């Protein structure tokens, strides 16, 4: 190993680490607000990348039908809920219609736009919008009625949601993998380091998103409401912050971050319907390093995971995954020794 | 009146024996999970199977094993206990097909494996494989490397059973032919980058790199190696011999050598190739049903399964009726003794000691030229 190899591996590690950081942040965000350990975070990555890939071919992506399906289920649940409360048809219809509005609008736009083959940027925005719309629906269908259940129950449901989402992805996207065209075919030589345009985009977008998230939580009312829910659900409700709305918001943001990560890695690798899981799991390792609570620690943990992964793929490629996931053991051990509030929730 | 009674009795008897004599085929395929890209084409091909063989109606039951060995075994048990299957077909994933062989052997039922399932000696008494063994395909690659004067080779393969078995088949064969394996690297299908592995491979300066991956997963590692400035020859295995390689890899996989069974390139084979005609038949029937360019290795194995049964079943019928132990044993014996059988993927000759069947010269080397496979 010389300096040039080390620098290539370092850049590669930071690039994957940036993606893991985004996913890790989304997992921490969802956990903080809803106490759901969101295993299916990686699925949004695959959904995002595959939606764009299919839009590129000029076809209507399966995401549309899935979105309508989920929207219909969520609308039925909302409608039934409103009927039980008010016993009026109008109220039920209004509740159901409100939930169904966004998915139907997005689907119509996509069905209209798909054959036109708009420029890449438009297709990317459309993919982002489609996948982001899944977030609140997943929360509504799987988690909202369990908002007060224990973390363990939520985790089990979360694993179930992961299996459902992977299975549906196979139905709607097919078994074959896709690779998206590169956004920026740049190769830059900086001393011993070769930077590709894609790596620069990934790192820049990740940093920008982390800054945006920070601004959102520090400076906006919605962000503060989410933080309040994370700190104390009951207190936040007494202050007029809806826990359900907070849940939907956090899931929408998680879906957006996942879809964005998918668009970012799409041009660098082949994405399959089930690719997201392992990528999401590495984000989860990063989130665990951050104690499922600290955003900066998660980001640093993600870079660490990415760099370890890159170097172990050079030294012992057959054991790469083993090395990455074994890392979590000493870290958990250290966290459990230093964490003084372990018994708080019980 | 008497005549009528006899006629009714005969009809009832006939109907009873006919329904009893249906040949039941239990098919376990990976329709979901990582190997679904392999299983789905076979399911498509099964839809095109003949409805009867030698006057016996075929009763085909297709179950999904989700690329999961436990589910595969459960399916196989269901086939032999509830469905009283005469033949078990599948699975298309090696790790699933291997444990299914034990169930087949226990129930004295023939298993036609759709994957190159390696079993310890003596354990494959009831198992016959449709795909070429990795060793047969490795022969084609090594011969081609020798022809081009390749002296050193790097290996970049999946971390799973497919990668491992290729390494075991290819490594010793290459050494024997004076080709040195200078680097052995692994990756997983879900990896987002192979930068580390590519750096190491490129640093070893091999004349050629063998990439062991399947379907659309085969393009990413190759592009990773090329991106790191590798200029030598690149070989891919038969699991990569689909159009997905070019669909995903585009211009960067130009010039790749891919080993394949004869079926997918039957239209380019010389007329002297024994599989030419059946290969063409497979391509025409499959592409008529599923569109131009839809041909693939795996569906061809499904096509060959029907060919084998069409030859073996009439022989076995002489010894017993479908649904009986005698028929199942006779079917096994027929497969072993019926001799040379030309199929779309080569020429199969099963013997009591060889349940793989294909000779070493079965593999066809292809080259990617202008985004199309050309026989090299």
XYZ file of C-alpha atoms in Angstrom:
722
model
C 0.000 0.000 0.000
C 1.397 3.361 -0.951
C 0.047 6.867 -0.623
C -1.734 6.874 -3.986
C -3.660 3.697 -3.197
C -4.483 4.942 0.288
C -5.794 8.210 -1.100
C -7.986 6.451 -3.674
C -9.414 4.211 -0.968
C -9.941 7.216 1.284
C -11.911 9.098 -1.371
C -13.940 5.967 -2.102
C -14.620 5.469 1.605
C -15.674 9.076 2.119
C -17.998 8.859 -0.888
C -19.805 5.782 0.422
C -19.582 7.203 3.934
C -21.431 10.311 2.786
C -24.341 8.132 1.629
C -24.304 6.136 4.859
C -24.292 9.439 6.742
C -27.468 10.569 4.995
C -29.213 7.288 5.739
C -27.917 7.233 9.297
C -29.249 10.756 9.862
C -32.648 9.732 8.536
C -32.714 6.728 10.867
C -31.785 8.905 13.859
C -34.417 11.459 12.832
C -37.185 8.875 12.599
C -36.142 7.224 15.832
C -35.969 10.503 17.731
C -39.440 11.606 16.693
C -41.361 8.299 16.594
C -39.136 5.754 18.456
C -39.333 3.560 15.344
C -36.033 1.867 14.472
C -36.580 2.290 10.767
C -35.074 -0.808 9.127
C -36.663 -0.116 5.682
C -34.763 3.174 5.288
C -32.612 1.496 2.624
C -35.693 0.532 0.594
C -36.272 4.189 -0.283
C -32.769 4.185 -1.791
C -33.690 1.386 -4.168
C -37.109 2.965 -4.884
C -35.493 6.294 -5.755
C -32.822 4.854 -8.023
C -35.170 2.429 -9.791
C -37.894 5.031 -10.288
C -35.414 7.295 -12.043
C -34.031 4.376 -14.052
C -37.477 3.461 -15.345
C -38.409 7.080 -16.055
C -35.228 7.213 -18.149
C -36.583 4.462 -20.364
C -39.747 6.470 -20.973
C -42.005 4.012 -19.153
C -44.253 4.667 -16.177
C -42.400 3.375 -13.102
C -44.079 0.777 -10.886
C -43.717 3.232 -8.039
C -46.857 4.952 -9.336
C -49.087 1.904 -8.916
C -47.547 1.137 -5.558
C -48.132 4.713 -4.444
C -51.783 4.556 -5.504
C -52.176 1.250 -3.699
C -50.645 2.584 -0.492
C -52.622 5.800 -0.854
C -55.870 3.847 -1.176
C -55.104 1.798 1.948
C -54.142 4.888 3.949
C -57.229 6.752 2.686
C -59.461 3.862 3.713
C -57.899 3.925 7.180
C -58.301 7.691 7.486
C -61.851 7.525 6.167
C -62.791 4.779 8.625
C -61.179 6.728 11.460
C -63.131 9.879 10.610
C -66.372 7.879 10.272
C -65.894 6.369 13.717
C -65.355 9.793 15.230
C -68.014 11.853 13.435
C -70.462 9.320 11.978
C -70.850 11.586 8.953
C -70.192 10.507 5.386
C -68.844 13.927 4.414
C -66.229 13.904 7.160
C -65.063 10.436 6.228
C -64.902 11.343 2.546
C -62.982 14.524 3.308
C -60.434 12.660 5.448
C -59.971 9.950 2.839
C -59.774 12.476 0.008
C -57.166 14.522 1.855
C -54.920 11.494 2.167
C -55.474 10.391 -1.406
C -54.942 13.834 -2.951
C -51.134 13.901 -3.127
C -50.624 10.317 -4.381
C -53.274 10.724 -7.096
C -51.907 14.083 -8.244
C -48.340 12.771 -8.363
C -49.429 9.662 -10.226
C -51.317 11.684 -12.831
C -48.324 13.969 -13.357
C -45.990 10.967 -13.713
C -48.224 9.081 -16.118
C -48.426 12.224 -18.222
C -44.728 13.082 -17.978
C -43.170 9.613 -18.393
C -43.469 9.263 -22.193
C -42.250 12.843 -22.768
C -38.721 11.992 -21.570
C -38.123 15.349 -19.936
C -34.552 16.412 -19.070
C -32.786 14.486 -16.328
C -33.347 17.178 -13.688
C -37.132 17.068 -14.120
C -37.134 13.292 -13.923
C -35.033 13.449 -10.774
C -37.447 15.873 -9.127
C -40.359 13.661 -10.130
C -38.647 10.573 -8.670
C -37.928 12.448 -5.453
C -41.540 13.591 -5.175
C -42.912 10.103 -5.851
C -40.726 8.384 -3.283
C -41.120 11.130 -0.688
C -44.885 10.650 -0.860
C -44.348 7.099 0.380
C -42.970 8.278 3.721
C -46.195 9.594 5.283
C -48.187 6.722 3.790
C -45.869 4.118 5.324
C -46.236 5.906 8.655
C -50.023 6.063 8.313
C -50.482 2.440 7.323
C -47.910 0.709 9.520
C -47.068 2.865 12.496
C -49.621 5.566 13.313
C -52.045 3.357 15.195
C -49.114 1.891 17.156
C -47.713 5.260 18.201
C -47.826 4.335 21.880
C -46.496 0.778 21.520
C -43.115 -0.249 22.910
C -39.923 0.185 20.906
C -39.735 -3.571 20.483
C -43.200 -3.798 18.885
C -42.302 -0.905 16.592
C -39.061 -2.669 15.650
C -40.916 -5.860 14.778
C -43.402 -3.925 12.645
C -40.480 -2.154 11.050
C -38.903 -5.479 10.026
C -42.281 -6.486 8.594
C -42.469 -3.257 6.616
C -38.984 -3.969 5.274
C -40.058 -7.381 3.958
C -43.261 -5.980 2.492
C -41.437 -3.144 0.746
C -38.760 -5.452 -0.721
C -41.402 -7.890 -1.945
C -43.471 -5.126 -3.518
C -40.332 -3.702 -5.116
C -39.735 -7.054 -6.804
C -43.292 -7.060 -8.127
C -43.192 -3.486 -9.393
C -39.570 -3.128 -10.574
C -38.664 -6.703 -11.550
C -35.636 -8.740 -10.560
C -33.049 -7.099 -12.791
C -30.731 -4.296 -11.744
C -30.425 -0.850 -13.296
C -27.649 1.663 -13.543
C -28.386 5.327 -14.128
C -26.362 7.545 -16.460
C -23.697 9.638 -14.829
C -24.668 13.198 -13.872
C -21.222 14.636 -14.428
C -18.465 12.892 -16.389
C -15.584 14.676 -14.758
C -12.241 13.177 -13.804
C -9.943 15.478 -11.927
C -6.358 14.766 -10.894
C -5.460 16.447 -7.594
C -1.955 15.254 -6.811
C -2.271 11.562 -6.079
C -6.049 11.690 -5.863
C -8.441 11.207 -8.766
C -11.788 12.819 -8.095
C -14.789 11.903 -10.202
C -17.658 14.276 -10.778
C -20.025 11.800 -9.164
C -17.951 11.658 -5.963
C -17.912 15.456 -5.795
C -21.694 15.595 -6.246
C -22.285 12.940 -3.585
C -20.073 14.649 -1.019
C -21.427 18.131 -1.765
C -25.068 17.094 -1.642
C -24.526 15.171 1.579
C -22.857 18.114 3.291
C -25.519 20.491 1.972
C -28.298 18.249 3.207
C -26.741 17.918 6.637
C -26.520 21.715 6.867
C -30.126 22.046 5.670
C -31.300 19.555 8.260
C -29.482 21.516 10.938
C -31.082 24.760 9.771
C -34.481 23.088 9.633
C -34.281 21.857 13.205
C -32.732 25.042 14.592
C -34.517 27.768 12.691
C -37.976 26.685 11.565
C -41.148 26.215 13.557
C -41.793 22.750 12.091
C -38.273 21.696 12.955
C -38.688 22.900 16.490
C -42.023 21.109 16.761
C -40.357 17.860 15.642
C -37.601 18.338 18.173
C -40.166 19.028 20.871
C -41.950 15.761 20.008
C -38.642 13.949 20.183
C -37.873 15.330 23.630
C -41.307 14.866 25.172
C -44.298 13.573 23.217
C -46.910 14.358 25.837
C -45.499 17.812 26.482
C -45.444 18.553 22.781
C -49.058 17.436 22.421
C -50.083 19.707 25.271
C -48.398 22.543 23.397
C -50.514 21.790 20.340
C -47.996 19.779 18.330
C -49.713 16.792 16.751
C -47.684 13.636 17.309
C -49.209 12.099 14.178
C -48.254 15.080 12.055
C -44.744 14.939 13.497
C -44.547 11.259 12.602
C -45.692 11.910 9.045
C -43.207 14.730 8.677
C -40.285 12.696 9.924
C -41.178 9.782 7.641
C -41.531 12.115 4.670
C -38.090 13.521 5.383
C -36.631 10.034 5.776
C -38.145 9.006 2.438
C -36.812 12.149 0.780
C -33.315 11.540 2.137
C -33.485 7.892 1.087
C -34.646 8.729 -2.435
C -31.941 11.366 -2.770
C -29.307 8.830 -1.696
C -30.690 6.475 -4.318
C -30.354 9.102 -7.045
C -26.795 9.794 -5.884
C -25.568 6.182 -5.944
C -27.584 5.200 -9.034
C -24.821 6.190 -11.487
C -22.006 4.528 -9.503
C -23.402 1.040 -9.054
C -26.096 -1.365 -10.223
C -29.182 -1.004 -8.057
C -31.469 -4.007 -7.577
C -34.880 -4.048 -5.933
C -33.233 -5.427 -2.777
C -29.982 -3.443 -2.882
C -31.199 -0.869 -0.410
C -31.248 -3.146 2.600
C -27.488 -3.572 3.033
C -26.834 0.084 2.281
C -29.468 1.061 4.827
C -28.002 -1.374 7.322
C -24.651 0.362 7.094
C -26.443 3.646 7.714
C -27.967 1.901 10.712
C -24.509 0.918 11.991
C -23.585 4.597 11.719
C -26.747 5.564 13.589
C -25.893 3.079 16.336
C -22.424 4.597 16.621
C -24.260 7.862 17.164
C -26.308 6.172 19.886
C -29.473 6.664 17.759
C -29.483 10.180 19.158
C -26.575 12.320 18.034
C -26.517 13.684 14.473
C -22.821 14.692 14.428
C -21.728 11.363 15.941
C -23.807 9.551 13.300
C -22.162 11.486 10.488
C -18.700 10.753 11.851
C -19.660 7.109 12.398
C -20.850 6.879 8.789
C -17.559 8.198 7.436
C -15.786 5.709 9.681
C -17.934 2.826 8.320
C -17.316 3.943 4.731
C -13.545 4.186 5.183
C -13.277 0.873 7.047
C -15.336 -0.746 4.311
C -13.137 0.679 1.581
C -9.877 -0.393 3.216
C -11.138 -3.850 4.136
C -12.271 -4.392 0.543
C -8.647 -3.813 -0.402
C -7.037 -5.964 2.246
C -9.520 -8.785 2.700
C -12.361 -8.446 0.221
C -13.882 -11.811 1.180
C -14.401 -10.605 4.764
C -15.412 -7.031 4.063
C -18.994 -7.335 5.303
C -17.885 -9.324 8.332
C -15.409 -6.624 9.296
C -17.928 -3.800 8.873
C -20.659 -5.439 10.918
C -18.303 -6.796 13.585
C -17.316 -3.193 14.231
C -20.655 -2.646 15.861
C -19.809 -5.028 18.731
C -16.987 -3.120 20.450
C -18.902 0.097 19.861
C -22.067 -1.260 21.475
C -19.950 -2.571 24.327
C -18.387 0.830 24.840
C -21.752 2.592 24.564
C -23.347 0.275 27.110
C -20.484 0.920 29.532
C -20.656 4.687 29.191
C -24.420 5.167 28.874
C -25.870 6.030 32.253
C -29.485 6.256 31.167
C -29.850 2.737 29.834
C -32.668 1.844 32.221
C -34.620 5.049 31.733
C -37.214 3.736 29.344
C -38.119 0.611 31.294
C -78.366 -51.835 -23.283
C -75.616 -54.233 -22.482
C -73.341 -52.534 -24.930
C -74.121 -49.199 -23.322
C -73.215 -50.558 -19.878
C -69.923 -51.864 -21.137
C -69.226 -48.549 -22.796
C -69.966 -46.679 -19.584
C -67.819 -49.055 -17.577
C -64.997 -48.701 -20.059
C -65.310 -44.924 -20.042
C -65.261 -44.800 -16.247
C -62.265 -47.102 -16.130
C -60.490 -45.080 -18.762
C -61.236 -41.801 -17.034
C -60.071 -43.216 -13.709
C -56.863 -44.605 -15.118
C -56.249 -41.442 -17.117
C -56.561 -39.187 -14.111
C -54.480 -41.625 -12.115
C -51.832 -41.745 -14.784
C -51.167 -38.000 -14.973
C -47.460 -37.313 -14.699
C -47.007 -34.959 -11.778
C -44.034 -32.595 -11.995
C -43.182 -30.534 -8.928
C -41.179 -27.435 -9.862
C -39.499 -25.312 -7.209
C -38.143 -22.025 -8.604
C -36.710 -18.875 -7.075
C -39.400 -16.431 -8.153
C -38.508 -13.967 -5.397
C -35.271 -13.239 -3.595
C -31.782 -12.708 -5.062
C -32.083 -15.486 -7.683
C -35.485 -14.340 -8.983
C -33.839 -13.084 -12.178
C -32.969 -16.721 -12.914
C -36.230 -18.317 -11.802
C -38.725 -16.050 -13.554
C -37.524 -16.881 -17.126
C -37.843 -20.591 -16.354
C -41.398 -20.091 -15.153
C -42.057 -18.328 -18.469
C -40.592 -21.281 -20.364
C -42.657 -23.801 -18.379
C -45.781 -22.049 -19.646
C -44.668 -23.153 -23.142
C -44.156 -26.805 -22.198
C -46.161 -29.486 -24.016
C -49.408 -30.385 -22.264
C -48.751 -34.098 -22.459
C -45.903 -36.530 -23.039
C -46.465 -39.946 -24.661
C -50.205 -39.559 -24.179
C -49.877 -38.827 -20.470
C -51.205 -35.479 -19.269
C -48.601 -33.337 -17.520
C -49.623 -31.920 -14.177
C -47.052 -29.196 -13.440
C -47.027 -27.569 -10.007
C -44.795 -24.496 -9.731
C -43.904 -23.233 -6.246
C -41.713 -20.293 -5.240
C -38.763 -21.097 -2.982
C -37.809 -17.427 -2.469
C -34.106 -18.361 -2.976
C -34.326 -19.828 0.521
C -32.984 -23.364 1.167
C -35.548 -24.019 3.929
C -38.454 -23.114 1.660
C -36.950 -25.228 -1.132
C -36.825 -28.273 1.138
C -40.388 -27.595 2.296
C -41.519 -27.457 -1.347
C -39.697 -30.691 -2.154
C -41.334 -32.431 0.831
C -44.736 -31.209 -0.280
C -44.092 -32.556 -3.779
C -43.184 -36.051 -2.588
C -45.745 -36.441 0.205
C -48.870 -34.526 -0.859
C -48.587 -34.284 -4.635
C -46.954 -37.702 -5.124
C -44.750 -36.083 -7.757
C -43.015 -38.290 -10.294
C -40.272 -35.736 -10.897
C -38.932 -32.795 -8.914
C -37.531 -29.947 -10.992
C -35.372 -27.221 -9.438
C -34.184 -25.217 -7.865
C -32.489 -22.655 -10.025
C -30.338 -21.458 -7.122
C -27.456 -23.750 -6.162
C -27.768 -23.291 -2.364
C -31.462 -24.283 -2.629
C -31.011 -27.199 -5.019
C -28.417 -28.921 -2.807
C -30.621 -29.595 0.258
C -33.540 -30.498 -2.038
C -31.433 -33.383 -3.385
C -31.571 -35.068 0.021
C -35.384 -35.043 -0.013
C -35.454 -36.413 -3.561
C -33.086 -39.233 -2.651
C -35.059 -40.072 0.487
C -38.301 -40.334 -1.495
C -36.711 -42.181 -4.444
C -37.779 -39.405 -6.811
C -35.767 -37.997 -9.704
C -34.592 -34.400 -9.226
C -33.747 -32.427 -12.346
C -31.654 -29.621 -10.850
C -31.638 -26.345 -12.791
C -28.415 -25.212 -11.152
C -24.909 -26.692 -11.118
C -25.432 -28.212 -7.691
C -22.285 -29.940 -6.464
C -23.028 -32.936 -4.227
C -20.668 -35.343 -2.430
C -20.058 -38.610 -4.312
C -22.962 -41.025 -3.924
C -25.414 -38.332 -2.821
C -26.559 -37.525 -6.331
C -28.065 -40.919 -7.149
C -31.452 -39.297 -7.861
C -30.176 -35.887 -8.949
C -29.435 -34.925 -12.559
C -28.262 -31.412 -13.501
C -29.416 -29.481 -16.548
C -26.850 -26.640 -16.567
C -23.258 -27.170 -17.531
C -20.969 -27.633 -14.533
C -18.647 -24.751 -13.755
C -15.787 -27.092 -14.614
C -17.114 -27.628 -18.150
C -17.409 -23.860 -18.608
C -13.984 -23.293 -17.049
C -12.569 -25.616 -19.708
C -13.874 -23.308 -22.428
C -12.430 -20.221 -20.730
C -9.027 -21.792 -20.039
C -8.782 -23.083 -23.602
C -9.596 -19.603 -24.900
C -7.048 -17.976 -22.579
C -4.387 -20.394 -23.747
C -5.204 -19.577 -27.362
C -4.739 -15.847 -26.676
C -1.516 -16.441 -24.756
C -2.781 -15.386 -21.335
C -0.194 -16.249 -18.663
C -1.525 -14.539 -15.528
C -5.088 -14.031 -14.407
C -6.881 -12.167 -11.628
C -10.106 -13.433 -10.053
C -12.964 -11.178 -8.946
C -15.987 -13.173 -7.805
C -19.096 -13.172 -5.650
C -18.554 -14.039 -1.989
C -21.225 -16.751 -2.284
C -21.350 -20.387 -3.417
C -21.270 -19.418 -7.099
C -18.002 -17.506 -6.708
C -16.492 -20.203 -4.513
C -17.339 -23.079 -6.854
C -15.969 -21.194 -9.833
C -12.730 -20.540 -7.991
C -12.492 -24.259 -7.148
C -13.180 -25.273 -10.746
C -11.118 -22.612 -12.492
C -8.045 -22.349 -10.199
C -6.599 -25.881 -10.534
C -7.504 -26.099 -14.230
C -5.713 -22.842 -14.978
C -2.620 -23.876 -13.011
C -2.522 -27.145 -14.913
C -2.496 -25.215 -18.179
C 0.307 -22.912 -17.098
C -1.896 -19.929 -16.248
C -1.081 -18.349 -12.897
C -3.766 -16.971 -10.585
C -2.086 -13.786 -9.298
C -4.904 -12.153 -7.323
C -8.143 -13.422 -5.814
C -10.675 -10.796 -4.782
C -14.301 -11.005 -3.685
C -17.323 -8.734 -3.707
C -21.051 -8.935 -2.967
C -23.861 -8.220 -5.406
C -25.142 -5.392 -3.226
C -21.770 -3.613 -2.960
C -21.839 -0.024 -4.131
C -18.194 -0.026 -5.179
C -15.336 -2.426 -5.936
C -12.617 0.219 -5.795
C -10.500 -1.626 -3.223
C -10.608 -4.909 -5.096
C -10.006 -3.225 -8.454
C -6.920 -1.410 -7.143
C -5.421 -4.661 -5.962
C -6.228 -6.496 -9.186
C -4.828 -3.754 -11.379
C -1.690 -3.573 -9.237
C -1.083 -7.288 -9.864
C -0.957 -6.639 -13.664
C -2.686 -9.838 -14.798
C -3.054 -10.532 -18.541
C -6.734 -11.269 -17.947
C -9.331 -10.877 -15.214
C -12.107 -13.401 -14.652
C -15.254 -11.881 -13.181
C -17.715 -14.273 -11.564
C -21.116 -12.635 -11.154
C -24.614 -13.105 -12.482
C -27.170 -11.223 -14.571
C -27.178 -7.460 -14.287
C -24.813 -7.735 -11.299
C -21.960 -8.626 -13.643
C -21.469 -5.160 -15.126
C -20.601 -3.164 -12.003
C -17.373 -5.044 -11.063
C -16.178 -4.935 -14.661
C -16.787 -1.182 -14.881
C -14.972 -0.767 -11.562
C -11.906 -2.553 -12.905
C -11.948 -0.607 -16.171
C -12.338 2.662 -14.285
C -9.112 1.894 -12.398
C -7.289 1.797 -15.731
C -7.209 -1.939 -16.421
C -6.506 -2.531 -20.114
C -6.216 -6.341 -20.294
C -8.767 -8.963 -21.282
C -11.870 -9.481 -19.186
C -13.746 -12.782 -18.983
C -17.246 -13.339 -17.624
C -18.993 -16.585 -16.711
C -22.165 -18.100 -18.177
C -24.380 -16.542 -15.512
C -23.479 -13.176 -17.061
C -24.388 -14.206 -20.608
C -27.512 -12.064 -20.803
C -28.239 -8.766 -22.477
C -28.307 -7.178 -19.029
C -24.505 -7.066 -19.205
C -24.655 -4.596 -22.100
C -27.820 -2.869 -20.910
C -26.126 -1.918 -17.641
C -22.511 -1.773 -18.784
C -22.984 -0.003 -22.129
C -19.759 0.850 -23.967
C -17.530 -0.083 -21.058
C -18.121 -3.830 -21.419
C -17.192 -3.766 -25.120
C -14.699 -6.532 -25.940
C -15.543 -8.685 -22.918
C -15.291 -12.453 -23.402
C -18.283 -14.334 -22.031
C -18.639 -18.095 -21.863
C -22.111 -19.398 -22.604
C -24.113 -22.470 -23.398
C -24.895 -22.883 -27.099
C -28.639 -22.170 -26.805
C -28.557 -18.379 -26.528
C -26.379 -17.968 -29.628
C -27.797 -20.820 -31.674
C -28.429 -18.458 -34.610
C -24.675 -17.801 -34.879
C -23.503 -21.394 -34.479
C -22.207 -23.362 -37.470
C -24.646 -25.958 -38.799
C -22.258 -28.659 -37.601
C -23.030 -27.863 -33.976
C -25.407 -30.559 -32.708
C -27.425 -28.067 -30.643
C -27.984 -25.644 -33.502
C -31.449 -26.881 -34.457
C -32.872 -27.292 -30.972
C -31.311 -24.009 -29.916
C -33.085 -22.258 -32.797
C -36.329 -23.949 -31.828
C -35.918 -22.688 -28.261
C -35.114 -19.136 -29.342
C -38.026 -18.972 -31.772
C -40.631 -20.323 -29.385
C -39.409 -18.241 -26.428
C -39.004 -14.977 -28.302
C -42.366 -15.435 -29.980
C -43.970 -15.530 -26.564
C -41.831 -13.002 -24.671
C -40.469 -10.623 -27.290
C -37.259 -10.309 -29.335
C -34.034 -10.513 -27.343
C -35.709 -12.185 -24.362
C -33.753 -15.467 -24.766
C -31.520 -16.484 -21.870
C -29.557 -19.411 -20.430
C -32.038 -20.227 -17.731
C -35.123 -20.524 -19.899
C -33.075 -22.828 -22.154
C -32.516 -25.151 -19.181
C -36.286 -25.198 -18.743
C -36.666 -26.043 -22.439
C -34.146 -28.888 -22.067
C -35.996 -30.270 -19.040
C -39.012 -30.925 -21.258
C -36.767 -32.517 -23.929
C -35.259 -34.903 -21.381
C -38.680 -35.893 -20.090
C -39.977 -36.430 -23.607
C -37.219 -38.959 -24.172
C -37.156 -40.664 -20.761
C -40.884 -40.893 -19.993
C -41.825 -43.268 -22.875
C -39.032 -45.623 -21.769
C -40.144 -45.486 -18.136
C -43.801 -46.008 -19.027
C -42.976 -49.551 -20.127
C -42.020 -50.422 -16.560
C -44.789 -48.768 -14.593
C -47.607 -46.252 -14.375
C -46.982 -42.658 -13.329
C -47.587 -42.154 -9.629
C -45.948 -45.458 -8.691
C -42.579 -46.252 -7.181
C -41.790 -48.415 -10.201
C -42.302 -45.524 -12.600
C -40.042 -43.240 -10.598
C -37.277 -45.849 -10.476
C -37.699 -46.595 -14.170
C -37.436 -42.895 -14.968
C -34.155 -42.678 -13.103
C -32.807 -45.727 -14.897
C -33.981 -44.365 -18.234
C -32.122 -41.090 -17.693
C -28.952 -43.007 -16.849
C -29.128 -45.492 -19.693
C -30.855 -43.702 -22.573
C -27.493 -42.474 -23.829
C -26.673 -39.427 -25.901
C -29.416 -36.787 -25.778
C -29.053 -33.646 -27.823
C -30.552 -30.625 -26.049
C -30.444 -26.906 -26.778
C -27.511 -26.403 -24.384
C -25.258 -29.164 -25.706
C -25.205 -32.948 -25.757
C -26.171 -34.682 -22.519
C -24.971 -38.186 -21.768
C -25.853 -39.225 -18.247
C -24.234 -42.400 -16.948
C -24.486 -44.137 -13.572
C -21.270 -42.367 -12.529
C -21.878 -39.002 -14.205
C -25.037 -37.033 -13.527
C -23.651 -33.836 -15.098
C -23.684 -35.126 -18.613
C -22.065 -32.417 -20.734
C -18.644 -32.968 -22.383
C -15.800 -30.472 -21.800
C -16.213 -28.785 -25.188
C -19.800 -27.613 -24.566
C -19.047 -24.006 -23.668
C -19.104 -21.393 -26.432
C -16.953 -18.273 -26.110
C -18.700 -15.034 -26.980
C -17.305 -11.554 -27.392
C -19.202 -8.322 -26.891
C -19.011 -6.448 -30.191
C -21.068 -3.288 -30.724
C -23.272 -4.183 -27.773
C -24.086 -7.650 -29.136
C -22.756 -11.128 -28.408
C -20.680 -12.554 -31.238
C -19.353 -16.098 -31.210
C -15.564 -15.741 -30.913
